[in-house]
């Protein structure tokens, strides 16, 4: 149910906050991550307690699919597996993260916001009257804020993907030079 998802997401974000301080992250990024985590805990935590508009919270939570790939990448970073030439598995994981990021964050958030607005405009008054400031103001503001953060973070993600593609294309068989040498008699 969506209330279970809300509780799990709020718990995950709360537990992930200390990890922000264990990683070698610059202060400005750590501040953005912390704001993101606290906002998610506030919105999902309050939404779960109020038991209203769970569907929209659950739809927005689909963005967390990207964390499957992000967690695998964090594992590589935590175990200091920063190879000069990343493994194919790591490259596929990073590419999967980028693709899921486009679909589940850059496309999902504006679509969710539009559908949520449409739902508010067309819902019967007796349902709308049950909604409070959290659902009518904080939810949309949180979606816009997280979408904004996603746009900011997309720049770094796509720069990394460009570098990965360059490395992969540079190591294709057509680009290898012959390594055989001739010996003099």
Coordinates of N, CA and C in Angstrom, one line a residue:
X1 N 0.8 -1.2 0.0 CA 0.0 0.0 0.0 C 0.9 1.2 0.0
X2 N 0.3 2.3 -0.4 CA 1.1 3.6 -0.5 C 1.5 4.1 0.9
X3 N 0.8 3.8 2.0 CA 1.3 4.2 3.3 C 2.5 3.5 3.7
X4 N 2.6 2.2 3.3 CA 3.8 1.4 3.6 C 5.0 2.0 2.8
X5 N 4.8 2.4 1.6 CA 5.8 3.0 0.8 C 6.3 4.3 1.4
X6 N 5.4 5.1 1.8 CA 5.7 6.4 2.5 C 6.6 6.2 3.7
X7 N 6.2 5.2 4.5 CA 7.0 4.9 5.7 C 8.4 4.4 5.4
X8 N 8.5 3.5 4.4 CA 9.8 2.9 4.0 C 10.7 4.0 3.4
X9 N 10.1 4.9 2.6 CA 10.9 6.0 1.9 C 11.4 7.0 3.0
X10 N 10.5 7.3 3.9 CA 10.9 8.3 5.0 C 12.0 7.6 5.8
X11 N 11.9 6.3 6.1 CA 12.9 5.6 6.9 C 14.2 5.6 6.1
X12 N 14.2 5.2 4.8 CA 15.4 5.1 4.0 C 16.1 6.5 4.0
X13 N 15.4 7.5 3.7 CA 16.0 8.9 3.7 C 16.6 9.3 5.0
X14 N 15.9 8.9 6.1 CA 16.5 9.3 7.4 C 17.8 8.5 7.7
X15 N 17.8 7.2 7.3 CA 19.0 6.4 7.5 C 20.1 6.7 6.6
X16 N 19.8 7.3 5.5 CA 20.8 7.7 4.5 C 21.5 9.0 4.8
X17 N 20.9 9.8 5.7 CA 21.6 11.1 6.1 C 23.0 10.9 6.6
X18 N 23.2 10.0 7.5 CA 24.6 9.8 8.0 C 25.6 9.5 6.9
X19 N 25.1 8.7 5.9 CA 26.0 8.3 4.8 C 26.5 9.6 4.0
X20 N 25.7 10.6 4.0 CA 26.1 11.9 3.3 C 27.3 12.4 4.0
X21 N 27.5 12.2 5.2 CA 28.7 12.7 5.9 C 29.9 11.7 5.9
X22 N 29.6 10.5 5.5 CA 30.7 9.5 5.4 C 31.4 9.6 4.1
X23 N 30.6 10.0 3.1 CA 31.2 10.1 1.7 C 32.0 11.4 1.6
X24 N 32.9 11.4 0.6 CA 33.7 12.6 0.3 C 32.9 13.4 -0.6
X25 N 32.0 14.2 -0.1 CA 31.1 15.0 -0.9 C 31.4 16.5 -0.5
X26 N 31.5 17.4 -1.5 CA 31.8 18.8 -1.1 C 30.6 19.3 -0.4
X27 N 30.8 20.4 0.4 CA 29.8 20.9 1.3 C 28.5 21.4 0.5
X28 N 28.7 22.0 -0.6 CA 27.5 22.5 -1.3 C 26.6 21.3 -1.8
X29 N 27.2 20.2 -2.3 CA 26.4 19.1 -2.7 C 25.8 18.4 -1.5
X30 N 26.5 18.3 -0.4 CA 26.0 17.7 0.8 C 24.8 18.5 1.3
X31 N 24.9 19.8 1.2 CA 23.7 20.6 1.6 C 22.5 20.4 0.7
X32 N 22.7 20.2 -0.6 CA 21.6 19.9 -1.5 C 21.0 18.6 -1.2
X33 N 21.9 17.6 -1.0 CA 21.4 16.2 -0.6 C 20.6 16.2 0.7
X34 N 21.1 17.0 1.7 CA 20.5 17.0 3.0 C 19.1 17.7 2.8
X35 N 19.0 18.8 2.1 CA 17.7 19.4 1.9 C 16.8 18.5 1.2
X36 N 17.2 17.8 0.2 CA 16.4 16.8 -0.5 C 15.9 15.7 0.4
X37 N 16.8 15.1 1.2 CA 16.4 14.1 2.1 C 15.4 14.6 3.2
X38 N 15.7 15.8 3.8 CA 14.8 16.3 4.8 C 13.4 16.6 4.2
X39 N 13.4 17.1 3.0 CA 12.1 17.4 2.3 C 11.3 16.2 2.1
X40 N 12.0 15.1 1.6 CA 11.3 13.9 1.4 C 10.7 13.3 2.7
X41 N 11.5 13.3 3.7 CA 11.1 12.8 5.0 C 9.9 13.6 5.5
X42 N 9.9 14.9 5.4 CA 8.8 15.8 5.8 C 7.5 15.5 5.0
X43 N 7.7 15.5 3.7 CA 6.5 15.3 2.8 C 5.9 13.9 3.0
X44 N 6.7 12.9 2.9 CA 6.2 11.5 3.0 C 5.8 11.1 4.4
X45 N 6.6 11.6 5.3 CA 6.2 11.4 6.7 C 4.9 12.0 7.1
X46 N 4.7 13.2 6.8 CA 3.5 13.9 7.1 C 2.3 13.4 6.2
X47 N 2.6 13.0 5.0 CA 1.6 12.4 4.1 C 1.1 11.1 4.7
X48 N 2.0 10.3 5.2 CA 1.7 9.0 5.8 C 0.8 9.2 7.1
X49 N 1.2 10.2 7.9 CA 0.5 10.4 9.1 C -0.9 11.0 8.8
X50 N -1.1 11.8 7.8 CA -2.4 12.4 7.4 C -3.2 11.4 6.6
X51 N -2.6 10.5 6.0 CA -3.3 9.5 5.1 C -4.2 10.2 4.0
X52 N -3.6 11.1 3.3 CA -4.3 11.8 2.2 C -3.3 11.8 1.0
X53 N -3.9 11.7 -0.2 CA -3.2 11.9 -1.4 C -2.0 10.9 -1.6
X54 N -2.2 9.7 -1.1 CA -1.0 8.8 -1.1 C -0.7 8.4 -2.6
X55 N -1.7 8.3 -3.4 CA -1.4 8.0 -4.8 C -0.3 8.8 -5.4
X56 N -0.5 10.2 -5.2 CA 0.5 11.1 -5.8 C 1.9 11.0 -5.2
X57 N 1.9 10.7 -3.9 CA 3.2 10.5 -3.3 C 3.8 9.2 -3.8
X58 N 3.0 8.2 -4.0 CA 3.5 6.9 -4.6 C 4.1 7.1 -6.0
X59 N 3.3 7.9 -6.8 CA 3.8 8.1 -8.2 C 5.1 8.8 -8.1
X60 N 5.2 9.9 -7.3 CA 6.5 10.6 -7.2 C 7.6 9.7 -6.7
X61 N 7.3 8.8 -5.8 CA 8.3 7.9 -5.3 C 8.8 6.9 -6.3
X62 N 8.2 6.8 -7.4 CA 8.7 5.9 -8.5 C 10.1 6.4 -8.9
X63 N 10.4 7.6 -8.7 CA 11.8 8.1 -9.0 C 12.9 7.4 -8.3
X64 N 12.5 6.7 -7.2 CA 13.5 6.0 -6.4 C 14.0 4.8 -7.1
X65 N 13.4 4.4 -8.2 CA 14.0 3.3 -9.0 C 15.4 3.6 -9.4
X66 N 15.7 4.8 -9.6 CA 17.1 5.2 -9.9 C 18.1 4.8 -8.8
X67 N 17.6 4.7 -7.6 CA 18.5 4.4 -6.5 C 19.0 3.0 -6.5
X68 N 18.4 2.1 -7.2 CA 19.0 0.8 -7.4 C 20.3 0.9 -8.0
X69 N 20.4 1.6 -9.1 CA 21.7 1.8 -9.8 C 22.7 2.7 -9.0
X70 N 22.1 3.7 -8.4 CA 22.9 4.6 -7.6 C 23.6 3.9 -6.4
X71 N 22.8 3.0 -5.8 CA 23.4 2.3 -4.6 C 24.5 1.4 -5.1
X72 N 24.4 0.7 -6.2 CA 25.5 -0.1 -6.8 C 26.7 0.8 -7.0
X73 N 26.5 1.9 -7.6 CA 27.6 2.9 -7.8 C 28.3 3.3 -6.5
X74 N 27.4 3.6 -5.5 CA 28.0 4.0 -4.2 C 28.8 2.9 -3.6
X75 N 28.4 1.6 -3.8 CA 29.2 0.5 -3.3 C 30.6 0.5 -4.0
X76 N 30.6 0.7 -5.3 CA 31.9 0.8 -5.9 C 32.8 1.9 -5.3
X77 N 32.2 3.0 -5.0 CA 32.9 4.2 -4.5 C 33.4 3.8 -3.0
X78 N 32.5 3.3 -2.2 CA 32.8 3.0 -0.8 C 33.9 1.9 -0.7
X79 N 34.0 1.0 -1.6 CA 35.0 0.0 -1.6 C 36.3 0.4 -2.4
X80 N 36.3 1.7 -2.8 CA 37.4 2.3 -3.5 C 37.7 1.6 -4.8
X81 N 36.7 1.2 -5.5 CA 36.9 0.5 -6.8 C 36.8 1.5 -7.9
X82 N 37.6 2.5 -7.8 CA 37.6 3.6 -8.8 C 38.7 3.2 -9.9
X83 N 38.4 2.2 -10.7 CA 39.4 1.7 -11.6 C 39.7 2.8 -12.7
X84 N 40.9 2.6 -13.3 CA 41.3 3.5 -14.4 C 40.4 3.2 -15.6
X85 N 40.1 1.9 -15.8 CA 39.1 1.5 -16.8 C 38.0 0.7 -16.1
X86 N 36.9 1.4 -15.9 CA 35.8 0.7 -15.2 C 35.3 -0.5 -15.9
X87 N 34.8 -1.5 -15.1 CA 34.4 -2.8 -15.7 C 33.1 -2.5 -16.5
X88 N 32.9 -3.5 -17.4 CA 31.7 -3.4 -18.2 C 30.4 -3.4 -17.4
X89 N 30.4 -4.1 -16.3 CA 29.3 -4.1 -15.3 C 29.0 -2.7 -14.8
X90 N 30.1 -2.1 -14.4 CA 30.0 -0.7 -13.8 C 29.5 0.3 -14.9
X91 N 30.0 0.1 -16.1 CA 29.5 1.0 -17.2 C 28.1 0.8 -17.5
X92 N 27.6 -0.5 -17.6 CA 26.2 -0.8 -17.8 C 25.4 -0.2 -16.7
X93 N 25.8 -0.4 -15.4 CA 25.1 0.2 -14.3 C 25.0 1.7 -14.4
X94 N 26.1 2.4 -14.8 CA 26.0 3.8 -14.9 C 25.1 4.2 -16.0
X95 N 25.1 3.5 -17.1 CA 24.2 3.8 -18.3 C 22.8 3.6 -17.9
X96 N 22.5 2.5 -17.1 CA 21.2 2.2 -16.7 C 20.7 3.3 -15.7
X97 N 21.6 3.8 -14.9 CA 21.2 4.9 -14.0 C 20.8 6.1 -14.8
X98 N 21.6 6.5 -15.8 CA 21.3 7.7 -16.6 C 19.9 7.5 -17.3
X99 N 19.7 6.4 -17.9 CA 18.4 6.2 -18.6 C 17.3 6.2 -17.6
X100 N 17.4 5.5 -16.5 CA 16.3 5.5 -15.5 C 16.1 6.9 -15.0
X101 N 17.2 7.7 -14.9 CA 17.1 9.1 -14.4 C 16.3 10.0 -15.3
X102 N 16.5 9.8 -16.6 CA 15.7 10.6 -17.6 C 14.2 10.2 -17.4
X103 N 13.9 8.9 -17.4 CA 12.5 8.5 -17.4 C 11.9 8.8 -16.0
X104 N 12.5 8.4 -14.9 CA 11.9 8.3 -13.6 C 12.1 9.6 -12.8
X105 N 12.9 10.6 -13.4 CA 13.0 11.9 -12.7 C 12.7 13.0 -13.6
X106 N 13.4 13.1 -14.7 CA 13.2 14.3 -15.6 C 11.8 14.3 -16.3
X107 N 11.3 13.1 -16.6 CA 10.0 13.0 -17.2 C 8.9 12.8 -16.2
X108 N 9.2 12.0 -15.2 CA 8.1 11.7 -14.2 C 7.6 12.9 -13.4
X109 N 8.5 13.7 -12.9 CA 8.1 14.8 -12.0 C 7.2 15.8 -12.7
X110 N 7.5 16.3 -13.9 CA 6.6 17.3 -14.5 C 5.3 16.6 -14.9
X111 N 5.3 15.4 -15.3 CA 4.1 14.6 -15.7 C 3.2 14.4 -14.4
X112 N 3.8 14.1 -13.3 CA 3.1 13.9 -12.1 C 2.5 15.2 -11.6
X113 N 3.2 16.3 -11.8 CA 2.7 17.6 -11.4 C 1.5 18.0 -12.2
X114 N 1.6 17.7 -13.5 CA 0.4 18.1 -14.4 C -0.8 17.2 -14.1
X115 N -0.6 15.9 -13.9 CA -1.7 15.0 -13.6 C -2.3 15.3 -12.2
X116 N -1.5 15.7 -11.3 CA -1.9 16.1 -9.9 C -2.8 17.3 -10.0
X117 N -2.3 18.3 -10.8 CA -3.1 19.6 -11.0 C -4.4 19.3 -11.7
X118 N -4.4 18.4 -12.7 CA -5.7 18.0 -13.4 C -6.6 17.4 -12.4
X119 N -6.1 16.4 -11.6 CA -6.9 15.7 -10.6 C -7.5 16.7 -9.6
X120 N -6.8 17.7 -9.2 CA -7.3 18.7 -8.2 C -8.4 19.5 -8.9
X121 N -8.3 19.8 -10.2 CA -9.3 20.6 -10.9 C -10.5 19.9 -11.2
X122 N -10.5 18.5 -11.3 CA -11.6 17.8 -11.7 C -12.2 16.9 -10.5
X123 N -11.6 16.9 -9.4 CA -12.1 16.1 -8.3 C -13.4 16.7 -7.7
X124 N -14.3 15.9 -7.2 CA -15.5 16.4 -6.5 C -15.1 17.3 -5.3
X125 N -15.9 18.3 -5.0 CA -15.6 19.2 -3.9 C -15.5 18.5 -2.6
X126 N -16.3 17.5 -2.3 CA -16.2 16.8 -1.0 C -14.9 16.1 -0.8
X127 N -14.2 15.7 -1.9 CA -12.8 15.1 -1.7 C -11.8 16.3 -1.5
X128 N -12.0 17.3 -2.3 CA -11.1 18.4 -2.3 C -11.1 19.1 -0.9
X129 N -12.2 19.2 -0.3 CA -12.4 19.8 1.0 C -11.6 19.1 2.1
X130 N -11.3 17.8 1.9 CA -10.6 17.0 2.9 C -9.1 17.3 2.8
X131 N -8.6 17.9 1.7 CA -7.2 18.1 1.6 C -6.8 19.4 2.3
X132 N -5.6 19.4 2.8 CA -5.1 20.5 3.6 C -3.9 21.2 2.9
X133 N -3.2 22.1 3.6 CA -2.1 22.8 3.0 C -1.0 21.8 2.6
X134 N -0.8 20.8 3.3 CA 0.2 19.8 2.9 C 0.0 19.3 1.5
X135 N -1.2 18.8 1.2 CA -1.5 18.3 -0.1 C -1.6 19.3 -1.2
X136 N -2.2 20.5 -0.8 CA -2.4 21.5 -1.8 C -1.2 22.4 -2.1
X137 N -0.3 22.5 -1.2 CA 0.8 23.4 -1.4 C 2.2 22.7 -1.2
X138 N 2.3 21.9 -0.1 CA 3.7 21.3 0.1 C 4.0 20.3 -0.9
X139 N 3.0 19.4 -1.2 CA 3.3 18.4 -2.2 C 3.8 19.0 -3.6
X140 N 3.0 19.9 -4.1 CA 3.5 20.5 -5.4 C 4.8 21.2 -5.3
X141 N 5.0 22.0 -4.2 CA 6.3 22.7 -4.0 C 7.4 21.7 -3.9
X142 N 7.2 20.6 -3.2 CA 8.2 19.5 -3.1 C 8.5 18.9 -4.4
X143 N 7.5 18.6 -5.2 CA 7.7 18.1 -6.6 C 8.5 19.0 -7.4
X144 N 8.2 20.3 -7.4 CA 8.9 21.3 -8.2 C 10.4 21.4 -7.7
X145 N 10.6 21.4 -6.4 CA 11.9 21.4 -5.8 C 12.8 20.2 -6.2
X146 N 12.2 19.0 -6.1 CA 12.9 17.8 -6.4 C 13.2 17.8 -7.9
X147 N 12.3 18.2 -8.7 CA 12.5 18.3 -10.1 C 13.6 19.3 -10.4
X148 N 13.7 20.4 -9.8 CA 14.8 21.4 -9.9 C 16.1 20.8 -9.5
X149 N 16.1 20.1 -8.4 CA 17.4 19.4 -8.0 C 17.8 18.3 -9.1
X150 N 16.8 17.6 -9.6 CA 17.1 16.6 -10.6 C 17.7 17.2 -11.9
X151 N 17.2 18.4 -12.2 CA 17.8 19.1 -13.4 C 19.3 19.5 -13.1
X152 N 19.5 20.0 -11.9 CA 20.9 20.4 -11.5 C 21.8 19.2 -11.5
X153 N 21.3 18.1 -10.9 CA 22.2 16.9 -10.9 C 22.3 16.2 -12.3
X154 N 21.4 16.5 -13.2 CA 21.5 15.8 -14.5 C 22.7 16.3 -15.2
X155 N 23.1 17.5 -15.0 CA 24.3 18.0 -15.7 C 25.5 17.1 -15.4
X156 N 25.8 16.8 -14.2 CA 26.9 16.0 -13.8 C 26.7 14.5 -14.3
X157 N 25.5 14.0 -14.2 CA 25.2 12.7 -14.7 C 25.5 12.5 -16.2
X158 N 25.1 13.5 -16.9 CA 25.3 13.4 -18.4 C 26.7 13.7 -18.8
X159 N 27.4 14.5 -18.0 CA 28.8 14.7 -18.3 C 29.6 13.4 -18.1
X160 N 29.2 12.7 -17.0 CA 29.9 11.4 -16.8 C 29.5 10.4 -17.8
X161 N 28.3 10.4 -18.3 CA 27.9 9.4 -19.3 C 28.6 9.7 -20.6
X162 N 28.8 11.0 -20.9 CA 29.6 11.4 -22.1 C 31.0 10.8 -22.0
X163 N 31.6 10.9 -20.9 CA 33.0 10.4 -20.7 C 33.0 8.8 -20.8
X164 N 32.0 8.2 -20.2 CA 31.9 6.7 -20.3 C 31.8 6.3 -21.8
X165 N 30.9 7.0 -22.5 CA 30.7 6.6 -24.0 C 32.0 6.9 -24.7
X166 N 32.7 7.9 -24.4 CA 34.0 8.1 -25.1 C 35.0 7.0 -24.8
X167 N 35.0 6.6 -23.6 CA 35.9 5.5 -23.2 C 35.5 4.2 -23.9
X168 N 34.2 3.9 -23.9 CA 33.8 2.7 -24.5 C 34.0 2.7 -26.0
X169 N 33.8 3.8 -26.7 CA 34.0 3.9 -28.1 C 35.5 3.8 -28.4
X170 N 36.3 4.4 -27.5 CA 37.8 4.4 -27.8 C 38.4 3.0 -27.6
X171 N 37.6 2.0 -27.0 CA 38.2 0.7 -26.7 C 37.5 -0.4 -27.6
X172 N 36.7 0.1 -28.6 CA 36.1 -0.9 -29.4 C 37.1 -1.6 -30.3
X173 N 36.9 -2.8 -30.8 CA 37.9 -3.5 -31.6 C 38.4 -2.7 -32.8
X174 N 37.6 -1.9 -33.4 CA 38.0 -1.2 -34.6 C 39.0 -0.1 -34.3
X175 N 39.0 0.3 -33.0 CA 39.9 1.4 -32.6 C 41.3 0.9 -32.1
X176 N 41.4 -0.4 -31.9 CA 42.7 -1.0 -31.3 C 43.7 -1.0 -32.4
X177 N 44.9 -0.6 -32.0 CA 46.0 -0.6 -33.0 C 46.8 -1.9 -32.8
X178 N 47.4 -2.3 -33.8 CA 48.2 -3.6 -33.8 C 49.3 -3.5 -32.8
X179 N 49.5 -4.5 -31.9 CA 50.5 -4.4 -30.9 C 51.6 -5.4 -31.2
X180 N 51.6 -6.0 -32.4 CA 52.7 -6.9 -32.8 C 53.9 -6.2 -33.2
X181 N 55.0 -6.7 -32.8 CA 56.3 -6.1 -33.1 C 57.1 -7.1 -34.0
X182 N 58.0 -6.5 -34.7 CA 58.9 -7.4 -35.5 C 60.3 -7.4 -34.9
X183 N 60.9 -8.5 -35.0 CA 62.3 -8.6 -34.4 C 63.3 -8.6 -35.5
X184 N 64.4 -8.0 -35.3 CA 65.5 -8.1 -36.3 C 66.3 -9.3 -36.1
X185 N 66.7 -9.9 -37.2 CA 67.5 -11.1 -37.2 C 69.0 -10.8 -37.0

